Coordinates of C-alpha atoms in Angstrom, one line a residue:
M122 CA -49.6 -29.5 -80.3
S123 CA -46.8 -31.7 -78.8
D124 CA -43.9 -30.5 -80.9
V125 CA -44.3 -26.8 -80.5
G126 CA -41.9 -26.6 -77.5
S127 CA -39.1 -28.1 -79.6
L128 CA -39.9 -25.6 -82.4
W129 CA -39.5 -22.7 -80.0
K130 CA -36.1 -24.0 -78.9
A131 CA -35.1 -24.4 -82.6
L132 CA -36.2 -20.8 -83.3
D133 CA -34.1 -19.5 -80.5
K134 CA -31.1 -21.3 -81.8
Q135 CA -31.6 -19.8 -85.3
L136 CA -32.8 -16.3 -84.6
V137 CA -30.7 -15.0 -81.8
P138 CA -27.4 -15.2 -83.7
L139 CA -29.0 -14.1 -87.0
L140 CA -30.5 -10.9 -85.5
R141 CA -27.3 -10.2 -83.7
R142 CA -25.3 -10.4 -86.9
Y143 CA -27.5 -7.9 -88.7
R144 CA -27.5 -5.6 -85.6
R145 CA -23.7 -5.6 -85.6
N146 CA -23.7 -4.4 -89.3
L147 CA -26.4 -1.7 -89.3
A148 CA -24.2 0.6 -91.4
S149 CA -24.4 -1.7 -94.4
L150 CA -28.0 -2.9 -93.8
H151 CA -30.2 -2.4 -96.9
V152 CA -33.5 -0.7 -95.9
D153 CA -36.5 0.2 -98.1
T154 CA -39.7 2.1 -97.4
K155 CA -42.9 0.3 -98.1
A156 CA -46.1 1.8 -99.6
D157 CA -47.5 2.3 -96.0
N158 CA -44.3 4.2 -95.0
T159 CA -43.1 1.4 -92.8
L160 CA -39.6 0.1 -93.2
L161 CA -38.5 -3.2 -94.8
S162 CA -34.9 -4.3 -94.3
E163 CA -32.9 -7.3 -95.6
A164 CA -32.9 -8.5 -92.0
D165 CA -36.8 -8.8 -92.1
L166 CA -36.6 -11.0 -95.2
A167 CA -33.8 -13.1 -93.9
T168 CA -35.5 -13.6 -90.6
Q169 CA -38.8 -14.5 -92.1
A170 CA -37.1 -17.1 -94.4
A171 CA -35.3 -18.6 -91.4
I172 CA -38.6 -18.8 -89.4
I173 CA -40.4 -20.5 -92.2
K174 CA -37.6 -22.9 -92.9
T175 CA -37.5 -23.9 -89.2
I176 CA -41.3 -24.3 -89.0
R177 CA -41.4 -26.5 -92.1
R178 CA -38.8 -28.9 -90.6
H179 CA -41.2 -29.5 -87.7
F180 CA -44.6 -29.1 -89.5
P181 CA -44.1 -29.7 -93.3
E182 CA -47.7 -29.1 -94.4
S183 CA -47.9 -25.7 -92.8
R184 CA -49.7 -22.6 -94.0
F185 CA -48.3 -19.2 -93.4
V186 CA -49.7 -15.7 -93.0
A187 CA -46.7 -13.5 -93.0
E188 CA -45.9 -9.8 -93.2
E189 CA -43.3 -10.0 -95.9
D190 CA -45.3 -12.2 -98.2
E191 CA -43.4 -11.6 -101.4
A192 CA -42.6 -15.3 -101.9
E193 CA -46.2 -16.3 -102.4
L194 CA -46.4 -18.5 -99.4
P195 CA -48.7 -21.5 -99.2
S196 CA -52.3 -20.3 -98.6
S197 CA -53.6 -23.7 -97.6
G198 CA -52.5 -26.4 -95.2
E199 CA -52.4 -27.1 -91.5
P200 CA -51.5 -25.8 -89.1
T201 CA -51.6 -22.0 -89.7
W202 CA -48.7 -19.8 -88.5
I203 CA -48.8 -16.0 -88.4
I204 CA -45.4 -14.5 -88.6
D205 CA -43.9 -11.0 -88.1
P206 CA -40.2 -11.4 -88.6
I207 CA -39.2 -8.1 -87.0
D208 CA -42.0 -6.2 -85.3
G209 CA -40.5 -2.7 -84.8
T210 CA -38.2 -2.5 -87.8
S211 CA -37.6 1.3 -87.2
E212 CA -36.2 0.3 -83.8
F213 CA -34.2 -2.5 -85.2
V214 CA -32.4 -0.3 -87.7
A215 CA -31.6 2.4 -85.0
P216 CA -28.3 1.7 -83.2
N217 CA -29.9 2.6 -79.8
G218 CA -33.2 0.8 -80.5
R219 CA -34.2 -2.2 -78.4
E220 CA -38.0 -2.2 -78.8
F221 CA -38.2 -4.9 -81.5
C222 CA -39.0 -8.6 -81.6
S223 CA -39.6 -11.6 -83.8
V224 CA -43.1 -13.1 -83.5
V225 CA -44.7 -16.4 -84.4
C226 CA -48.3 -17.3 -83.5
L227 CA -50.0 -20.7 -84.1
L228 CA -53.7 -20.7 -85.1
E229 CA -56.0 -23.7 -84.7
A230 CA -59.5 -23.3 -85.9
G231 CA -58.9 -19.6 -86.2
V232 CA -57.9 -19.2 -82.5
P233 CA -54.3 -18.5 -81.2
T234 CA -53.2 -21.5 -79.2
A235 CA -49.4 -20.9 -79.0
A236 CA -47.0 -18.1 -79.5
Y237 CA -43.3 -17.2 -79.5
V238 CA -41.9 -13.7 -79.0
L239 CA -38.1 -13.1 -79.1
A240 CA -37.0 -9.6 -78.1
P241 CA -33.2 -10.0 -78.5
E242 CA -32.1 -6.8 -76.8
L243 CA -34.9 -5.9 -74.5
G244 CA -33.4 -7.3 -71.3
V245 CA -30.9 -5.7 -68.9
D246 CA -27.6 -5.1 -70.7
R247 CA -29.3 -5.9 -74.0
T248 CA -29.9 -9.5 -73.2
P249 CA -32.6 -11.5 -74.9
I250 CA -36.1 -11.9 -73.5
T251 CA -38.0 -14.9 -74.9
I252 CA -41.7 -15.5 -74.3
Q253 CA -43.0 -18.9 -75.2
W254 CA -46.6 -20.1 -74.9
S255 CA -47.7 -23.6 -75.5
G256 CA -50.0 -24.5 -72.7
E257 CA -48.1 -22.5 -70.1
V258 CA -46.7 -19.1 -70.7
V259 CA -43.0 -18.8 -69.8
V260 CA -40.5 -16.0 -69.9
N261 CA -36.8 -17.0 -70.3
G262 CA -37.8 -20.4 -69.0
R263 CA -39.7 -19.3 -66.0
T264 CA -43.5 -19.2 -65.5
A265 CA -44.8 -15.8 -66.6
K266 CA -46.0 -13.6 -63.8
P267 CA -49.4 -11.8 -64.4
L268 CA -49.9 -8.1 -63.8
G269 CA -52.1 -6.8 -61.0
R270 CA -55.7 -5.6 -61.7
A271 CA -56.7 -1.9 -62.1
A272 CA -60.2 -0.3 -62.2
R273 CA -58.9 2.5 -64.5
P274 CA -55.9 2.5 -66.7
R275 CA -52.7 4.0 -65.1
R276 CA -50.5 3.5 -68.2
A277 CA -51.8 2.9 -71.7
S278 CA -50.3 2.2 -75.1
V279 CA -52.3 4.2 -77.5
T280 CA -49.8 4.6 -80.3
R281 CA -50.5 6.4 -83.5
S282 CA -48.7 7.3 -86.8
K283 CA -46.0 9.9 -86.6
G284 CA -47.4 13.4 -87.1
S285 CA -51.1 12.4 -86.5
A286 CA -53.2 14.5 -84.2
A287 CA -54.2 13.6 -80.7
R288 CA -57.6 11.9 -80.4
K289 CA -60.4 12.8 -78.0
F290 CA -60.0 9.8 -75.8
E291 CA -56.4 10.8 -75.1
I292 CA -57.8 13.9 -73.3
D293 CA -60.2 11.6 -71.3
L294 CA -57.3 9.2 -70.4
A295 CA -55.2 12.2 -69.2
E296 CA -58.2 13.3 -67.0
V297 CA -58.1 10.0 -65.1
G298 CA -54.4 10.3 -64.6
C299 CA -53.4 7.8 -67.2
A300 CA -49.8 8.1 -68.6
M301 CA -49.8 7.4 -72.4
K302 CA -47.3 6.0 -74.8
T303 CA -48.2 7.3 -78.3
R304 CA -45.0 6.6 -80.3
T305 CA -45.2 3.4 -82.3
T306 CA -42.5 0.8 -81.7
S307 CA -43.4 -2.9 -81.4
Q308 CA -47.1 -3.4 -81.0
T309 CA -46.5 -7.0 -79.9
L310 CA -44.3 -6.0 -77.1
D311 CA -46.8 -3.3 -76.0
M312 CA -49.5 -6.0 -75.9
V313 CA -47.2 -8.4 -74.0
R314 CA -46.7 -5.6 -71.4
T315 CA -50.5 -5.5 -70.8
C316 CA -50.5 -9.1 -69.5
I317 CA -47.0 -10.2 -68.4
D318 CA -44.9 -8.7 -65.7
L319 CA -41.5 -8.2 -67.4
S320 CA -39.9 -6.2 -64.6
T321 CA -37.5 -9.0 -63.6
W322 CA -35.9 -9.0 -67.0
A323 CA -36.6 -5.8 -68.9
Q324 CA -34.3 -2.8 -69.3
T325 CA -37.3 -0.5 -68.9
P326 CA -39.5 -2.3 -66.2
E327 CA -41.7 0.8 -65.9
Y328 CA -43.1 0.1 -69.4
Q329 CA -46.1 -1.9 -68.3
F330 CA -49.6 -1.1 -69.4
D331 CA -53.1 -1.7 -68.2
L332 CA -54.5 -0.9 -71.6
F333 CA -53.6 -1.3 -75.3
Y334 CA -55.5 0.3 -78.2
R335 CA -54.6 0.3 -81.9
P336 CA -56.8 1.1 -84.9
R337 CA -56.3 -0.8 -88.1
Q338 CA -53.9 -3.3 -86.6
K339 CA -52.4 -5.9 -89.0
V340 CA -53.0 -9.5 -87.9
W341 CA -49.2 -10.2 -87.6
D342 CA -49.0 -7.2 -85.2
G343 CA -51.9 -8.4 -83.0
A344 CA -52.5 -12.2 -83.1
A345 CA -49.8 -13.3 -80.7
G346 CA -50.7 -10.4 -78.3
I347 CA -54.4 -11.4 -78.4
G348 CA -53.5 -15.0 -77.7
L349 CA -51.1 -14.1 -74.8
A350 CA -53.6 -11.7 -73.3
T351 CA -56.3 -14.4 -73.1
A352 CA -53.8 -17.0 -71.9
M353 CA -52.8 -14.7 -69.0
G354 CA -56.4 -14.0 -68.0
R355 CA -56.7 -10.5 -69.7
T356 CA -59.2 -9.4 -72.3
A357 CA -58.8 -8.7 -76.0
T358 CA -61.7 -7.2 -78.0
D359 CA -62.5 -4.9 -80.9
G360 CA -63.5 -1.3 -80.3
R361 CA -67.1 -2.4 -79.5
G362 CA -66.1 -5.0 -76.9
I363 CA -66.5 -8.0 -79.1
S364 CA -63.9 -10.7 -79.4
P365 CA -62.2 -10.8 -82.8
L366 CA -61.9 -14.6 -82.5
P367 CA -62.1 -17.0 -84.3
L368 CA -60.4 -15.5 -87.3
D369 CA -62.2 -16.8 -90.4
E370 CA -60.8 -17.9 -93.7
Q371 CA -62.1 -14.8 -95.6
F372 CA -60.2 -12.6 -93.1
L373 CA -57.0 -14.7 -93.3
N374 CA -57.0 -14.8 -97.1
Q375 CA -56.7 -11.1 -97.4
R376 CA -53.4 -9.7 -98.6
E377 CA -53.1 -7.7 -95.3
P378 CA -55.6 -9.0 -92.8
T379 CA -56.4 -6.0 -90.6
F380 CA -58.4 -5.7 -87.4
P381 CA -60.5 -2.5 -87.5
E382 CA -59.6 -1.9 -83.8
T383 CA -57.8 -3.8 -81.1
V384 CA -58.3 -3.2 -77.4
A385 CA -56.5 -5.4 -74.9
G386 CA -55.5 -5.4 -71.2
D387 CA -57.1 -5.5 -67.8
P388 CA -60.7 -6.6 -68.2
D389 CA -62.1 -3.7 -66.2
C390 CA -59.9 -1.2 -68.1
V391 CA -61.0 -2.6 -71.5
R392 CA -64.7 -2.4 -70.6
W393 CA -64.2 1.2 -69.4
F394 CA -62.3 2.2 -72.5
V395 CA -64.8 0.5 -74.9
D396 CA -67.5 2.6 -73.2
L397 CA -65.3 5.7 -73.6
L398 CA -65.0 5.0 -77.3
A399 CA -68.7 4.6 -77.6
E400 CA -69.3 7.9 -76.0
S401 CA -66.8 9.6 -78.3
R402 CA -68.4 8.1 -81.4
S403 CA -71.9 9.2 -80.2
G404 CA -70.7 12.7 -79.5

């Protein structure tokens, strides 16, 4: 879609100062807790409104699937945009947090074809990192560098809800020497780190993953990551090794479209982990 590149530039212009303004005033930021125990701040609502307004200027007939859908957004129209205004709100509202981002994903015929991820404080000295995909994947204006291959996962993002027990596969991952991240921050950024080398820009360059796994992942937490993974030559499947794409209308029309399981990363690591999940289920 020819105008997507100019949309990404317009979103940068709108969102970077908006997010900085809220981050400078965290003490007065209004924050609620949603029914699923995740956080909702006034910054989430303002950012979503700014994203939708900017998209509508470029694509007036758009349809939106968005996390904070309290405004009864249009459920028909083309193209379809999946929006997570702030992925990692708990990090956003923490003064020392940096693992958060704004996410926009374009769907065409149920398949991600472009994506925008803005992590405004992830870079060195809290500088922005912007990932834009429309044909080519670029990071801060430079062609994205893919990660190297791995037969077995060396680092994995296998986040889970706070206070939940370790799962059997975590023991299996530890046995093959895999370091694990279990604390949930931004799922999108973790998925990005399975397919794009951010070491040139990121404050924490060691946070790269060969494997990502998340059960019951909301579509706004996963669509952009699935698209970027495939664009960068990685793999994204469900827990049985089957691609979740294309996303059909019945799925997208749910109030909270949710993937039963998402596995992404190095193709060999994904296959190995899917087999591991099958063994744990059969046992």
